[in-house]
Amino acid sequence: MSKGIGKAAYKPVGVLMGFAAGAIAGVLFRQVWKMTAGDGEAPNPTDEDRRWGEVLAAAALQGAIFSVVRAAVDRGGAVGVRRLTGSWPD
């Protein structure tokens, strides 16, 4: 099959999977934050009572988790499209 079919098939799947990745990453981040920081809520960057280090550590952790989840979801979606269409989406 042509590359265009795989790419076209992946677009709507990719959008839906992006939303799912964001939701999964949010849940994972909250769980990891609870385990590592010992408190229930990650700091909000504008929270006056939180230290810089705590705010920046939370942001870095959240970004790393989101990136890994997004990459895993995108890769899984591309593999699925290839199985269905025979083409790897670019």
C-alpha positions as protocol buffer text, in pm:
chain_id: "A"
residue {
  index: 1
  type: MET
  ca { x: 0 y: 0 z: 0 }
}
residue {
  index: 2
  type: SER
  ca { x: 109 y: 357 z: -46 }
}
residue {
  index: 3
  type: LYS
  ca { x: 252 y: 572 z: 232 }
}
residue {
  index: 4
  type: GLY
  ca { x: -42 y: 813 z: 199 }
}
residue {
  index: 5
  type: ILE
  ca { x: -290 y: 554 z: 322 }
}
residue {
  index: 6
  type: GLY
  ca { x: -93 y: 487 z: 640 }
}
residue {
  index: 7
  type: LYS
  ca { x: -48 y: 855 z: 706 }
}
residue {
  index: 8
  type: ALA
  ca { x: -415 y: 932 z: 641 }
}
residue {
  index: 9
  type: ALA
  ca { x: -524 y: 645 z: 864 }
}
residue {
  index: 10
  type: TYR
  ca { x: -297 y: 764 z: 1144 }
}
residue {
  index: 11
  type: LYS
  ca { x: -414 y: 1126 z: 1161 }
}
residue {
  index: 12
  type: PRO
  ca { x: -750 y: 1070 z: 1335 }
}
residue {
  index: 13
  type: VAL
  ca { x: -601 y: 791 z: 1545 }
}
residue {
  index: 14
  type: GLY
  ca { x: -312 y: 1018 z: 1644 }
}
residue {
  index: 15
  type: VAL
  ca { x: -546 y: 1294 z: 1763 }
}
residue {
  index: 16
  type: LEU
  ca { x: -749 y: 1060 z: 1979 }
}
residue {
  index: 17
  type: MET
  ca { x: -439 y: 893 z: 2112 }
}
residue {
  index: 18
  type: GLY
  ca { x: -292 y: 1233 z: 2199 }
}
residue {
  index: 19
  type: PHE
  ca { x: -587 y: 1304 z: 2427 }
}
residue {
  index: 20
  type: ALA
  ca { x: -553 y: 960 z: 2583 }
}
residue {
  index: 21
  type: ALA
  ca { x: -179 y: 1011 z: 2634 }
}
residue {
  index: 22
  type: GLY
  ca { x: -242 y: 1338 z: 2816 }
}
residue {
  index: 23
  type: ALA
  ca { x: -496 y: 1176 z: 3047 }
}
residue {
  index: 24
  type: ILE
  ca { x: -272 y: 876 z: 3119 }
}
residue {
  index: 25
  type: ALA
  ca { x: 29 y: 1100 z: 3182 }
}
residue {
  index: 26
  type: GLY
  ca { x: -172 y: 1313 z: 3424 }
}
residue {
  index: 27
  type: VAL
  ca { x: -278 y: 1011 z: 3626 }
}
residue {
  index: 28
  type: LEU
  ca { x: 76 y: 870 z: 3629 }
}
residue {
  index: 29
  type: PHE
  ca { x: 224 y: 1204 z: 3733 }
}
residue {
  index: 30
  type: ARG
  ca { x: -14 y: 1241 z: 4027 }
}
residue {
  index: 31
  type: GLN
  ca { x: 66 y: 889 z: 4146 }
}
residue {
  index: 32
  type: VAL
  ca { x: 443 y: 934 z: 4110 }
}
residue {
  index: 33
  type: TRP
  ca { x: 426 y: 1272 z: 4284 }
}
residue {
  index: 34
  type: LYS
  ca { x: 239 y: 1122 z: 4580 }
}
residue {
  index: 35
  type: MET
  ca { x: 499 y: 844 z: 4613 }
}
residue {
  index: 36
  type: THR
  ca { x: 806 y: 1065 z: 4576 }
}
residue {
  index: 37
  type: ALA
  ca { x: 705 y: 1390 z: 4746 }
}
residue {
  index: 38
  type: GLY
  ca { x: 487 y: 1246 z: 5020 }
}
residue {
  index: 39
  type: ASP
  ca { x: 209 y: 1499 z: 4976 }
}
residue {
  index: 40
  type: GLY
  ca { x: -106 y: 1471 z: 4772 }
}
residue {
  index: 41
  type: GLU
  ca { x: -88 y: 1776 z: 4550 }
}
residue {
  index: 42
  type: ALA
  ca { x: 187 y: 1876 z: 4311 }
}
residue {
  index: 43
  type: PRO
  ca { x: 280 y: 2241 z: 4348 }
}
residue {
  index: 44
  type: ASN
  ca { x: 121 y: 2499 z: 4127 }
}
residue {
  index: 45
  type: PRO
  ca { x: 386 y: 2732 z: 3979 }
}
residue {
  index: 46
  type: THR
  ca { x: 204 y: 3033 z: 4123 }
}
residue {
  index: 47
  type: ASP
  ca { x: 164 y: 2885 z: 4473 }
}
residue {
  index: 48
  type: GLU
  ca { x: 334 y: 3137 z: 4698 }
}
residue {
  index: 49
  type: ASP
  ca { x: 397 y: 2881 z: 4973 }
}
residue {
  index: 50
  type: ARG
  ca { x: 602 y: 2642 z: 4755 }
}
residue {
  index: 51
  type: ARG
  ca { x: 976 y: 2668 z: 4701 }
}
residue {
  index: 52
  type: TRP
  ca { x: 1135 y: 2715 z: 4356 }
}
residue {
  index: 53
  type: GLY
  ca { x: 1305 y: 2378 z: 4370 }
}
residue {
  index: 54
  type: GLU
  ca { x: 982 y: 2197 z: 4445 }
}
residue {
  index: 55
  type: VAL
  ca { x: 795 y: 2375 z: 4164 }
}
residue {
  index: 56
  type: LEU
  ca { x: 1070 y: 2312 z: 3909 }
}
residue {
  index: 57
  type: ALA
  ca { x: 1114 y: 1947 z: 4014 }
}
residue {
  index: 58
  type: ALA
  ca { x: 741 y: 1889 z: 3971 }
}
residue {
  index: 59
  type: ALA
  ca { x: 744 y: 2052 z: 3627 }
}
residue {
  index: 60
  type: ALA
  ca { x: 1044 y: 1847 z: 3515 }
}
residue {
  index: 61
  type: LEU
  ca { x: 889 y: 1524 z: 3639 }
}
residue {
  index: 62
  type: GLN
  ca { x: 558 y: 1604 z: 3474 }
}
residue {
  index: 63
  type: GLY
  ca { x: 728 y: 1687 z: 3144 }
}
residue {
  index: 64
  type: ALA
  ca { x: 934 y: 1369 z: 3148 }
}
residue {
  index: 65
  type: ILE
  ca { x: 633 y: 1151 z: 3223 }
}
residue {
  index: 66
  type: PHE
  ca { x: 426 y: 1320 z: 2954 }
}
residue {
  index: 67
  type: SER
  ca { x: 703 y: 1280 z: 2695 }
}
residue {
  index: 68
  type: VAL
  ca { x: 755 y: 912 z: 2766 }
}
residue {
  index: 69
  type: VAL
  ca { x: 382 y: 835 z: 2764 }
}
residue {
  index: 70
  type: ARG
  ca { x: 330 y: 1034 z: 2444 }
}
residue {
  index: 71
  type: ALA
  ca { x: 617 y: 858 z: 2269 }
}
residue {
  index: 72
  type: ALA
  ca { x: 489 y: 516 z: 2375 }
}
residue {
  index: 73
  type: VAL
  ca { x: 135 y: 597 z: 2261 }
}
residue {
  index: 74
  type: ASP
  ca { x: 253 y: 744 z: 1928 }
}
residue {
  index: 75
  type: ARG
  ca { x: 477 y: 446 z: 1862 }
}
residue {
  index: 76
  type: GLY
  ca { x: 199 y: 201 z: 1949 }
}
residue {
  index: 77
  type: GLY
  ca { x: -41 y: 387 z: 1720 }
}
residue {
  index: 78
  type: ALA
  ca { x: 206 y: 378 z: 1433 }
}
residue {
  index: 79
  type: VAL
  ca { x: 258 y: 3 z: 1480 }
}
residue {
  index: 80
  type: GLY
  ca { x: -119 y: -47 z: 1482 }
}
residue {
  index: 81
  type: VAL
  ca { x: -165 y: 153 z: 1161 }
}
residue {
  index: 82
  type: ARG
  ca { x: 112 y: -45 z: 995 }
}
residue {
  index: 83
  type: ARG
  ca { x: -60 y: -370 z: 1090 }
}
residue {
  index: 84
  type: LEU
  ca { x: -392 y: -247 z: 952 }
}
residue {
  index: 85
  type: THR
  ca { x: -271 y: -76 z: 635 }
}
residue {
  index: 86
  type: GLY
  ca { x: 72 y: -226 z: 567 }
}
residue {
  index: 87
  type: SER
  ca { x: 223 y: 125 z: 563 }
}
residue {
  index: 88
  type: TRP
  ca { x: 421 y: 307 z: 828 }
}
residue {
  index: 89
  type: PRO
  ca { x: 278 y: 656 z: 890 }
}
residue {
  index: 90
  type: ASP
  ca { x: 534 y: 934 z: 844 }
}
